[in-house]
Tab-separated table of C-alpha atoms in Angstrom:
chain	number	residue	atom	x	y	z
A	1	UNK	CA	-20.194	7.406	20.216
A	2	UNK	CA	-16.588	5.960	20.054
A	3	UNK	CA	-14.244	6.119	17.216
A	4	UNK	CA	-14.775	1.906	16.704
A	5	UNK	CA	-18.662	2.880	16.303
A	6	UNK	CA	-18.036	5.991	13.682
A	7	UNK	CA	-15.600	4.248	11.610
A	8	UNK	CA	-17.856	1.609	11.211
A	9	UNK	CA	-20.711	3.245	10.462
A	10	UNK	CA	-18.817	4.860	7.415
A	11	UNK	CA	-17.361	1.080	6.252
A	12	UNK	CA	-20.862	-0.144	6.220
A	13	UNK	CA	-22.454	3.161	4.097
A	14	UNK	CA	-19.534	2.573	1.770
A	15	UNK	CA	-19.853	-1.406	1.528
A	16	UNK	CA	-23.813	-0.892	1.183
A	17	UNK	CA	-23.456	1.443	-1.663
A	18	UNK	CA	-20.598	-0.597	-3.794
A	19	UNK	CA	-23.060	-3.441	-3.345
A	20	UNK	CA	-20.706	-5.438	-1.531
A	21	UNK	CA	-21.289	-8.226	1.136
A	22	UNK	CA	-19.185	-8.675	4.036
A	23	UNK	CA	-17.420	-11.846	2.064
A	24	UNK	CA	-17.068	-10.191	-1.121
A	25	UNK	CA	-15.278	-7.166	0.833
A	26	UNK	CA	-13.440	-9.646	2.587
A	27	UNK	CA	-11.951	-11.137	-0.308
A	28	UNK	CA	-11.268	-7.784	-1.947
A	29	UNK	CA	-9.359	-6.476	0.861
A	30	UNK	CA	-7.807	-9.817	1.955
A	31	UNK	CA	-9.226	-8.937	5.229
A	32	UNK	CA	-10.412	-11.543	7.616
A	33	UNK	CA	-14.254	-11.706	6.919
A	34	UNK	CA	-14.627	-11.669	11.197
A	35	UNK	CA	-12.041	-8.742	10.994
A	36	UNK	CA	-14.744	-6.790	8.754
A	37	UNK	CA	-17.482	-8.163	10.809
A	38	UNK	CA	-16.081	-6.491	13.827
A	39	UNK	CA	-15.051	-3.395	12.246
A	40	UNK	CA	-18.743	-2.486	10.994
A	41	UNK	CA	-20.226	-3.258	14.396
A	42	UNK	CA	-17.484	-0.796	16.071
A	43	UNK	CA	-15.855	-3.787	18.024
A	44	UNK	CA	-12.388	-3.267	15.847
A	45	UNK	CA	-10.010	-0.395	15.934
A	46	UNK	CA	-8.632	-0.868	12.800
A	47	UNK	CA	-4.441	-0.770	12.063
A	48	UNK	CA	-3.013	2.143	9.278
A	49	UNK	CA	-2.251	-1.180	6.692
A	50	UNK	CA	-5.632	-2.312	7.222
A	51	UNK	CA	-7.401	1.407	6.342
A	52	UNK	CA	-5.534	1.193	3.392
A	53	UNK	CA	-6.743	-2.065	2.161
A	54	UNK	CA	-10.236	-1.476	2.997
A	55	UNK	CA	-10.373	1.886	1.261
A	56	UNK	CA	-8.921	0.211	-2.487
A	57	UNK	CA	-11.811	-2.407	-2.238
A	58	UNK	CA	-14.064	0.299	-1.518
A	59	UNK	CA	-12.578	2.129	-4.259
A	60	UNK	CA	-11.869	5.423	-1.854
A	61	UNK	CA	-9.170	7.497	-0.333
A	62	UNK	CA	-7.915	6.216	3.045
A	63	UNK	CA	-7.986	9.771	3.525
A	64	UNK	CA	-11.576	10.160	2.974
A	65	UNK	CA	-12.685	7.465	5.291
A	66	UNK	CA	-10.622	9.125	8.175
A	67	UNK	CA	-11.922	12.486	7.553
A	68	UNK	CA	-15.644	11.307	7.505
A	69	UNK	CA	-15.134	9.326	10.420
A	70	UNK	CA	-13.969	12.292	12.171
A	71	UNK	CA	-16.766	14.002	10.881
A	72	UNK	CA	-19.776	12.040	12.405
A	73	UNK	CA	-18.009	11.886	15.452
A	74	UNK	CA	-18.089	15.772	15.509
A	75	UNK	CA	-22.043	15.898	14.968
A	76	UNK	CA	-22.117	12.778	17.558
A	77	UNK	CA	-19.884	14.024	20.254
A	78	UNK	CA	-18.926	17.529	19.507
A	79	UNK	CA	-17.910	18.484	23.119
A	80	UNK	CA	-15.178	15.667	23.811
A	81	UNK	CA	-13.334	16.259	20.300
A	82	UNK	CA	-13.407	20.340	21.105
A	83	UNK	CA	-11.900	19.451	24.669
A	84	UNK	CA	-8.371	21.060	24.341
A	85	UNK	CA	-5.406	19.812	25.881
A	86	UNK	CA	-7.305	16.152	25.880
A	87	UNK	CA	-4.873	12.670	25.099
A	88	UNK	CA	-4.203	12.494	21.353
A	89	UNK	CA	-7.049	9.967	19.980
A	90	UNK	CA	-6.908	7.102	17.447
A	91	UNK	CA	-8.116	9.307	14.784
A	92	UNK	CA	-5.476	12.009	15.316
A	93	UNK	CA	-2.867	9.746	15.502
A	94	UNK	CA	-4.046	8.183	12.182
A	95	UNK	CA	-4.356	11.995	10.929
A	96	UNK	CA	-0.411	12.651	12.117
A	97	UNK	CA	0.787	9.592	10.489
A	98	UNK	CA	-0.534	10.191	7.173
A	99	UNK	CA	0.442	13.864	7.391
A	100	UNK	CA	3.654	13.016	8.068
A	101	UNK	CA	4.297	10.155	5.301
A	102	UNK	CA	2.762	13.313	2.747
A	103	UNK	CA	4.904	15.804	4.035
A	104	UNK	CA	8.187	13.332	4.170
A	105	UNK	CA	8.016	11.143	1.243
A	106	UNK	CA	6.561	13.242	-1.770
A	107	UNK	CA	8.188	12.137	-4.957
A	108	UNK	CA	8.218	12.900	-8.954
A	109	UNK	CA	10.264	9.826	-10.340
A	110	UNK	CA	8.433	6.937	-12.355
A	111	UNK	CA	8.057	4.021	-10.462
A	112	UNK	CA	7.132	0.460	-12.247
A	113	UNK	CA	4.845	-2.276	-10.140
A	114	UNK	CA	5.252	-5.585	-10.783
A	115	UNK	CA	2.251	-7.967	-9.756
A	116	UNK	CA	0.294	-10.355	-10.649
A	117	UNK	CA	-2.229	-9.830	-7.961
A	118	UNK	CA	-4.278	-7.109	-9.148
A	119	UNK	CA	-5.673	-5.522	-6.249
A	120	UNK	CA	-2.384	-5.016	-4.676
A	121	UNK	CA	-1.224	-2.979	-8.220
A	122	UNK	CA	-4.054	-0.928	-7.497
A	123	UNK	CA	-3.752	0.144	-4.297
A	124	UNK	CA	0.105	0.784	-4.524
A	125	UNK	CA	-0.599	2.901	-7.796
A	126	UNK	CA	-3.067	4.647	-5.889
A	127	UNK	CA	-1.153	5.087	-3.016
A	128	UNK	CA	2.278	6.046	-4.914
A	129	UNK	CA	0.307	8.236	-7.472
A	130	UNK	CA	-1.169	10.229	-4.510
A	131	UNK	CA	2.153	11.358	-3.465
A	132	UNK	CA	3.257	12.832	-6.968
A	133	UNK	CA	4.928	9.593	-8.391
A	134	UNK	CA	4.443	8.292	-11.791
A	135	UNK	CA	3.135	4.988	-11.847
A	136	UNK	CA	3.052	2.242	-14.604
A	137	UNK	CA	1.765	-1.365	-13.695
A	138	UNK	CA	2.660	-4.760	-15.224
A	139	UNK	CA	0.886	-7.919	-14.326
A	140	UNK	CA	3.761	-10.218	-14.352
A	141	UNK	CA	7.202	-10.691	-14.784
A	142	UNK	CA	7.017	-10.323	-19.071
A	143	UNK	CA	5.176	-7.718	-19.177
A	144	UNK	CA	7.360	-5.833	-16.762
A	145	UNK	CA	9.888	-6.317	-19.504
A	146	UNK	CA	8.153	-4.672	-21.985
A	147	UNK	CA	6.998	-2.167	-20.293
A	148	UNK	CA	10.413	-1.038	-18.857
A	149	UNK	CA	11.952	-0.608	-22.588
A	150	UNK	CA	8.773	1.124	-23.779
A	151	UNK	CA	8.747	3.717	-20.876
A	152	UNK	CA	12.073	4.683	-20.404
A	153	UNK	CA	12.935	6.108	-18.135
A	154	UNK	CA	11.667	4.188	-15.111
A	155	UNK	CA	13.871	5.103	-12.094
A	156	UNK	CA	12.856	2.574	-9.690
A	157	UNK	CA	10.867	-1.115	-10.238
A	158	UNK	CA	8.791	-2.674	-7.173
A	159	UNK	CA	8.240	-5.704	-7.965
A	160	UNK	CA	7.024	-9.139	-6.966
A	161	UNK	CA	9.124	-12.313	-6.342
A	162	UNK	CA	7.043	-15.375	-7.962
A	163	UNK	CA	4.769	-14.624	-10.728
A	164	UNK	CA	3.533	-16.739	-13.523
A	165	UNK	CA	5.159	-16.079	-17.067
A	166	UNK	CA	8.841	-14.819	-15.805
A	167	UNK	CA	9.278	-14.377	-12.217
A	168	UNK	CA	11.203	-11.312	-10.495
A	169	UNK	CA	13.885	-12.275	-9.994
A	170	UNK	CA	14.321	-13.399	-14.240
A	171	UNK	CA	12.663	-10.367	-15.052
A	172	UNK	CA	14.972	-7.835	-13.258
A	173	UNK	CA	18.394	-9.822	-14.804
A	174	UNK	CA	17.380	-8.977	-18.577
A	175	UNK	CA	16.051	-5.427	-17.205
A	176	UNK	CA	19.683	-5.247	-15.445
A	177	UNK	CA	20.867	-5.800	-19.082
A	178	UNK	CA	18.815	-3.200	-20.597
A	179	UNK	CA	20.037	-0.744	-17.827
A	180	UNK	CA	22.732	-1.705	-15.568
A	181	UNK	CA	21.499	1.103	-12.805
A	182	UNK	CA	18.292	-0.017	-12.442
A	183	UNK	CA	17.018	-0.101	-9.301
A	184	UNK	CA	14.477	-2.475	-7.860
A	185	UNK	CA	12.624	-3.515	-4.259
A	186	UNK	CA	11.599	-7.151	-4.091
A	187	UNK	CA	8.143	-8.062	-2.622
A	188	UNK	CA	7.744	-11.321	-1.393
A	189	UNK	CA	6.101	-12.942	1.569
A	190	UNK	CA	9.020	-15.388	1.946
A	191	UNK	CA	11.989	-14.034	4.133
A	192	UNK	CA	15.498	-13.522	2.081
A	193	UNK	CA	16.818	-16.194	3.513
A	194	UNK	CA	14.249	-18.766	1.940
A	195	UNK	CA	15.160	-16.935	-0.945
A	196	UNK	CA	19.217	-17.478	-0.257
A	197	UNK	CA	19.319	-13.538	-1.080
A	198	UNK	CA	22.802	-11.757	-0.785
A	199	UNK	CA	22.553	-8.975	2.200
A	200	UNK	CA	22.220	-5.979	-0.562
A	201	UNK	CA	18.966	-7.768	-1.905
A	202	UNK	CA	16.510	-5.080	-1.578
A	203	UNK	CA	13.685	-7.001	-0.308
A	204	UNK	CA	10.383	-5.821	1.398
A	205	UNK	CA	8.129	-8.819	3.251
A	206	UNK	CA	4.363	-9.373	2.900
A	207	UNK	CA	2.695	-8.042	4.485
A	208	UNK	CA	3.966	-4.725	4.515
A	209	UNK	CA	2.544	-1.218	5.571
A	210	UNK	CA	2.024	1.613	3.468
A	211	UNK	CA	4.960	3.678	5.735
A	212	UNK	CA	7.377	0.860	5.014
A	213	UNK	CA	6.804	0.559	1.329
A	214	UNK	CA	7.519	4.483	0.987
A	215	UNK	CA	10.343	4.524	3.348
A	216	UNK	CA	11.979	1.622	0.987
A	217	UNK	CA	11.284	3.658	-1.819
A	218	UNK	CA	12.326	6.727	-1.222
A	219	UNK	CA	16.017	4.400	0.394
A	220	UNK	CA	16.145	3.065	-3.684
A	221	UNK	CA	16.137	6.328	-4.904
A	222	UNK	CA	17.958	8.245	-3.150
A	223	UNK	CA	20.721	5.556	-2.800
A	224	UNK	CA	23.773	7.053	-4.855
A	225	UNK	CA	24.355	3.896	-6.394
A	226	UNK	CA	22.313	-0.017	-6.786
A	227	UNK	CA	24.804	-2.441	-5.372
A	228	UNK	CA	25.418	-5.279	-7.309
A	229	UNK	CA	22.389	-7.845	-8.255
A	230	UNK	CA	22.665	-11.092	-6.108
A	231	UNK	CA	20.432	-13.310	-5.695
């Protein structure tokens, strides 16, 4: 059995007992439907970013889909995994890099996510919550207002570029007026200069991965200072 064939066999069990079609886990994910297609019939070695969107529409750990993978491959092919000195495998490297994210980017701080797209609030609350942050969502650029003076204090805001209501870039001018220091990290899938954005505009692209989301974070927070707001 190969690590393709495992990992989809655990996909599959977990889209078969959330009562999910391939489409419907598709659209959940925002994962090619072909993508998923593959992945269940062990054709598709699946990427870190896309383990992590798969497990929030499956409403699991990414964790827990890379530890039962490894597990049926154990019962399936016990005497290659216990082969010592063998090449590091996909699941092992998977293994390293989420070890190594835990061990290097663990934080206590309260962290605010701003989007209107609410599977992506869920998985980065999720995924930020898992490593000891604080986590308070808002669904657009208004209620990321409100939120902000009601839970203060926020240390960093992640939020989205164009939402309905009041967009980011409105929202995080009257937050700047509330509290000068904020801090925020832009999302957008447009590059910063579509958005004519100053060089200090802390801007992340979609799509991102889950090790460059943290790595911005834990840059805004440990920055001694927020350089001035230009946009």
């Amino acid at each position: 059995m190969t690590i393709e064939e495992a990992f989809g066999i655990v996909v599959r069990r977990l889209r078969r007992e959330r009562n999910l079609s391939q489409d419907k886990l598709s659209i959940s994910s925002c994962l090619d439907r072909k993508f998923i297609s593959n992945i269940e019939g062990g054709k598709q070695q699946p990427s870190l970013v896309s383990i992590f969107a798969l497990a929030s529409a499956l409403n699991t750990s990414a964790s827990s889909i890379i530890y039962e993978t490894e597990f049926i491959l154990k019962i399936n092919t016990p005497d290659r995994l216990r082969t010592e000195g063998s090449k590091i495998d996909w699941i092992s490297s998977m293994e390293i890099m989420m070890n190594k994210i835990n061990n290097s980017y663990q934080g206590s701080e309260t962290i605010l996510i701003v989007d209107d797209e609410r599977q992506l609030r869920e998985m980065l609350s999720d995924f930020l919550a898992s490593y000891g942050y604080k986590v308070i969502t808002a669904e657009d650029g208004q209620d990321a207002l409100e939120k902000y003076k009601e839970n203060e204090p926020i240390h960093l805001v992640i939020m989205d570029v164009v939402m309905p209501r009041k967009d980011g870039i409105s929202c995080f001018k009257e937050i700047k007026k509330v509290n000068p220091k904020a801090k925020a990290v832009f999302m957008s899938g447009y590059r910063p200069d579509h958005l004519q954005a100053k060089e200090d505009f802390h801007l992340i692209q979609k799509p991102f991965s889950p090790v460059e989301m943290i790595k911005a974070i834990r840059n805004a927070l440990e920055s001694d200072s927020e350089p001035p707001f230009q946009l």
